[in-house]
Amino acid sequence: MPFFKHLDELSDITDITWNDRKRLGPLDKASQRIMRGKSNFTYAQKELFAAYVSGLNACSFCYGSHVAVAKNFGVSTKLIEALVEDVDTSPVNHKEKLLFKYLKKLTLSASKLTQEDADDVFKAGWSEEDLHEVILVGCLFNFYNRLLDGHGIKGNPAIYQFGGEHLHKNGYGVPWFIGLIKGLIKKSKLKKLQEFKA
């Protein structure tokens, strides 16, 4: 169970951001622009990056949710698991492996990144804009991983599926009226949880 009284087993990131709207509300627009804005990467690739970072951090909520989103975009769960296990033996090409190696270092030991790490990415044919995109996704999910784990939100498979379907269909924007429909969302999550347990 979460560590805060206003959160429960059905809570997700919006329950944290809505409770501190003045400071955290702008994250919704930033997340939408980073994850669904114009990019050389597809939505599926960005969700793969998100799930990978979350897997490295062992953030059960974000990992479960973004594996579900990535799956909705056609990404194999086995691919994500293989990347988290070992980039070198994963079934992605060498050029892509360099992005995941950069993300791994950014996530686990960011202060040890060097010009050589960036140059390896550039020599493989990625542009500075491409690497910047990958860094943005990595930073966003390192932040979200810690925000969720810091509040004790772990989720469960039904909630991951619910969130995965929502993010796949609607993206990351949170409507201004979310406070008015929180009860409805909670009922939908509860129904999904009951269906999953049945």
One Martini backbone bead per residue (centre of mass of N, CA, C, O) as a GRO file, in nm:
protein
  198
    1MET     BB    1   0.100   0.034   0.017
    2PRO     BB    2   0.086   0.344   0.037
    3PHE     BB    3   0.223   0.619   0.238
    4PHE     BB    4  -0.045   0.779   0.178
    5LYS     BB    5  -0.372   0.859   0.258
    6HIS     BB    6  -0.465   0.962  -0.047
    7LEU     BB    7  -0.376   0.672  -0.113
    8ASP     BB    8  -0.400   0.367  -0.312
    9GLU     BB    9  -0.417   0.070  -0.498
   10LEU     BB   10  -0.537   0.268  -0.749
   11SER     BB   11  -0.309   0.444  -0.783
   12ASP     BB   12  -0.143   0.710  -0.961
   13ILE     BB   13   0.018   0.975  -1.089
   14THR     BB   14  -0.238   1.167  -1.079
   15ASP     BB   15  -0.263   1.156  -0.763
   16ILE     BB   16  -0.011   1.329  -0.727
   17THR     BB   17  -0.041   1.573  -0.925
   18TRP     BB   18  -0.323   1.669  -0.822
   19ASN     BB   19  -0.224   1.731  -0.521
   20ASP     BB   20   0.014   1.923  -0.692
   21ARG     BB   21  -0.070   2.119  -0.935
   22LYS     BB   22   0.109   2.372  -0.938
   23ARG     BB   23   0.383   2.201  -0.975
   24LEU     BB   24   0.288   1.926  -1.156
   25GLY     BB   25   0.105   2.000  -1.400
   26PRO     BB   26   0.328   2.063  -1.630
   27LEU     BB   27   0.403   1.760  -1.682
   28ASP     BB   28   0.184   1.684  -1.882
   29LYS     BB   29   0.287   1.850  -2.124
   30ALA     BB   30   0.574   1.744  -2.128
   31SER     BB   31   0.503   1.446  -2.170
   32GLN     BB   32   0.351   1.481  -2.436
   33ARG     BB   33   0.588   1.607  -2.596
   34ILE     BB   34   0.795   1.379  -2.549
   35MET     BB   35   0.601   1.115  -2.626
   36ARG     BB   36   0.406   1.276  -2.877
   37GLY     BB   37   0.587   1.432  -3.033
   38LYS     BB   38   0.790   1.534  -3.253
   39SER     BB   39   0.985   1.266  -3.415
   40ASN     BB   40   1.220   1.009  -3.500
   41PHE     BB   41   1.044   0.857  -3.304
   42THR     BB   42   0.836   0.637  -3.204
   43TYR     BB   43   0.612   0.548  -2.977
   44ALA     BB   44   0.728   0.266  -2.934
   45GLN     BB   45   1.020   0.354  -2.874
   46LYS     BB   46   0.955   0.535  -2.629
   47GLU     BB   47   0.824   0.307  -2.461
   48LEU     BB   48   1.076   0.136  -2.453
   49PHE     BB   49   1.248   0.337  -2.298
   50ALA     BB   50   1.061   0.361  -2.053
   51ALA     BB   51   1.065   0.061  -1.972
   52TYR     BB   52   1.368   0.030  -1.943
   53VAL     BB   53   1.421   0.235  -1.720
   54SER     BB   54   1.213   0.109  -1.520
   55GLY     BB   55   1.358  -0.165  -1.507
   56LEU     BB   56   1.629  -0.066  -1.395
   57ASN     BB   57   1.466   0.064  -1.136
   58ALA     BB   58   1.236  -0.125  -1.036
   59CYS     BB   59   0.955   0.004  -1.133
   60SER     BB   60   0.663  -0.142  -1.121
   61PHE     BB   61   0.463   0.063  -1.234
   62CYS     BB   62   0.615   0.166  -1.492
   63TYR     BB   63   0.688  -0.101  -1.610
   64GLY     BB   64   0.406  -0.226  -1.634
   65SER     BB   65   0.274   0.010  -1.794
   66HIS     BB   66   0.498   0.035  -2.038
   67VAL     BB   67   0.469  -0.246  -2.137
   68ALA     BB   68   0.169  -0.213  -2.209
   69VAL     BB   69   0.201   0.017  -2.410
   70ALA     BB   70   0.406  -0.116  -2.597
   71LYS     BB   71   0.225  -0.356  -2.668
   72ASN     BB   72   0.006  -0.174  -2.807
   73PHE     BB   73   0.251  -0.095  -3.024
   74GLY     BB   74   0.407  -0.394  -3.076
   75VAL     BB   75   0.584  -0.470  -2.834
   76SER     BB   76   0.779  -0.698  -2.697
   77THR     BB   77   0.822  -0.823  -2.388
   78LYS     BB   78   1.083  -0.987  -2.443
   79LEU     BB   79   1.251  -0.747  -2.535
   80ILE     BB   80   1.247  -0.587  -2.273
   81GLU     BB   81   1.366  -0.809  -2.094
   82ALA     BB   82   1.633  -0.839  -2.253
   83LEU     BB   83   1.737  -0.550  -2.210
   84VAL     BB   84   1.740  -0.551  -1.899
   85GLU     BB   85   1.930  -0.791  -1.874
   86ASP     BB   86   2.094  -0.747  -2.180
   87VAL     BB   87   2.195  -0.561  -2.432
   88ASP     BB   88   2.409  -0.737  -2.587
   89THR     BB   89   2.189  -0.997  -2.610
   90SER     BB   90   1.990  -0.849  -2.754
   91PRO     BB   91   1.747  -0.817  -3.038
   92VAL     BB   92   1.927  -0.567  -3.131
   93ASN     BB   93   2.087  -0.350  -3.292
   94HIS     BB   94   2.377  -0.181  -3.263
   95LYS     BB   95   2.265   0.104  -3.288
   96GLU     BB   96   2.048   0.069  -3.058
   97LYS     BB   97   2.231  -0.024  -2.824
   98LEU     BB   98   2.363   0.255  -2.777
   99LEU     BB   99   2.113   0.386  -2.655
  100PHE     BB  100   2.077   0.186  -2.415
  101LYS     BB  101   2.355   0.236  -2.291
  102TYR     BB  102   2.308   0.531  -2.235
  103LEU     BB  103   2.055   0.497  -2.059
  104LYS     BB  104   2.190   0.328  -1.842
  105LYS     BB  105   2.398   0.538  -1.752
  106LEU     BB  106   2.194   0.765  -1.693
  107THR     BB  107   2.044   0.592  -1.468
  108LEU     BB  108   2.301   0.461  -1.288
  109SER     BB  109   2.564   0.677  -1.396
  110ALA     BB  110   2.561   0.986  -1.501
  111SER     BB  111   2.848   1.107  -1.403
  112LYS     BB  112   3.001   0.891  -1.617
  113LEU     BB  113   2.958   1.043  -1.853
  114THR     BB  114   3.089   1.088  -2.185
  115GLN     BB  115   3.195   1.184  -2.487
  116GLU     BB  116   3.229   0.892  -2.587
  117ASP     BB  117   2.938   0.806  -2.552
  118ALA     BB  118   2.825   1.008  -2.755
  119ASP     BB  119   3.010   0.937  -2.998
  120ASP     BB  120   2.905   0.649  -3.037
  121VAL     BB  121   2.625   0.741  -3.124
  122PHE     BB  122   2.712   0.922  -3.365
  123LYS     BB  123   2.878   0.704  -3.526
  124ALA     BB  124   2.605   0.529  -3.571
  125GLY     BB  125   2.397   0.785  -3.683
  126TRP     BB  126   2.318   0.969  -3.466
  127SER     BB  127   2.187   1.250  -3.352
  128GLU     BB  128   2.158   1.503  -3.135
  129GLU     BB  129   1.851   1.496  -3.137
  130ASP     BB  130   1.822   1.199  -3.070
  131LEU     BB  131   1.970   1.202  -2.798
  132HIS     BB  132   1.793   1.412  -2.666
  133GLU     BB  133   1.535   1.242  -2.672
  134VAL     BB  134   1.641   1.010  -2.497
  135ILE     BB  135   1.707   1.182  -2.250
  136LEU     BB  136   1.423   1.284  -2.194
  137VAL     BB  137   1.298   1.009  -2.139
  138GLY     BB  138   1.493   0.923  -1.917
  139CYS     BB  139   1.437   1.160  -1.721
  140LEU     BB  140   1.134   1.132  -1.692
  141PHE     BB  141   1.145   0.830  -1.574
  142ASN     BB  142   1.324   0.878  -1.336
  143PHE     BB  143   1.128   1.067  -1.201
  144TYR     BB  144   0.871   0.887  -1.193
  145ASN     BB  145   0.992   0.651  -1.040
  146ARG     BB  146   1.050   0.817  -0.780
  147LEU     BB  147   0.769   0.927  -0.729
  148LEU     BB  148   0.627   0.653  -0.690
  149ASP     BB  149   0.820   0.512  -0.488
  150GLY     BB  150   0.814   0.745  -0.274
  151HIS     BB  151   0.483   0.686  -0.238
  152GLY     BB  152   0.427   0.362  -0.272
  153ILE     BB  153   0.361   0.295  -0.576
  154LYS     BB  154   0.293  -0.027  -0.746
  155GLY     BB  155   0.052  -0.182  -0.819
  156ASN     BB  156  -0.100  -0.383  -1.088
  157PRO     BB  157  -0.189  -0.558  -1.363
  158ALA     BB  158  -0.462  -0.408  -1.400
  159ILE     BB  159  -0.346  -0.117  -1.388
  160TYR     BB  160  -0.146  -0.147  -1.619
  161GLN     BB  161  -0.359  -0.204  -1.833
  162PHE     BB  162  -0.524   0.049  -1.798
  163GLY     BB  163  -0.289   0.248  -1.854
  164GLY     BB  164  -0.200   0.133  -2.128
  165GLU     BB  165  -0.464   0.197  -2.277
  166HIS     BB  166  -0.479   0.498  -2.218
  167LEU     BB  167  -0.200   0.590  -2.336
  168HIS     BB  168  -0.242   0.478  -2.618
  169LYS     BB  169  -0.507   0.647  -2.679
  170ASN     BB  170  -0.442   0.952  -2.515
  171GLY     BB  171  -0.190   0.986  -2.371
  172TYR     BB  172  -0.050   1.249  -2.141
  173GLY     BB  173  -0.283   1.414  -2.116
  174VAL     BB  174  -0.453   1.617  -1.871
  175PRO     BB  175  -0.742   1.714  -1.784
  176TRP     BB  176  -0.880   1.980  -1.613
  177PHE     BB  177  -1.133   1.774  -1.510
  178ILE     BB  178  -1.019   1.535  -1.335
  179GLY     BB  179  -1.140   1.599  -1.053
  180LEU     BB  180  -1.442   1.529  -1.155
  181ILE     BB  181  -1.349   1.208  -1.258
  182LYS     BB  182  -1.213   1.032  -1.037
  183GLY     BB  183  -1.447   0.842  -0.960
  184LEU     BB  184  -1.478   0.710  -1.240
  185ILE     BB  185  -1.190   0.601  -1.261
  186LYS     BB  186  -1.202   0.424  -1.011
  187LYS     BB  187  -1.429   0.239  -1.114
  188SER     BB  188  -1.273   0.136  -1.363
  189LYS     BB  189  -1.040   0.009  -1.204
  190LEU     BB  190  -1.210  -0.183  -1.032
  191LYS     BB  191  -1.324  -0.340  -1.266
  192LYS     BB  192  -1.050  -0.436  -1.379
  193LEU     BB  193  -0.965  -0.585  -1.122
  194GLN     BB  194  -1.205  -0.785  -1.115
  195GLU     BB  195  -1.154  -0.908  -1.395
  196PHE     BB  196  -0.866  -1.009  -1.335
  197LYS     BB  197  -0.952  -1.197  -1.085
  198ALA     BB  198  -1.174  -1.382  -1.249
   0.00000   0.00000   0.00000
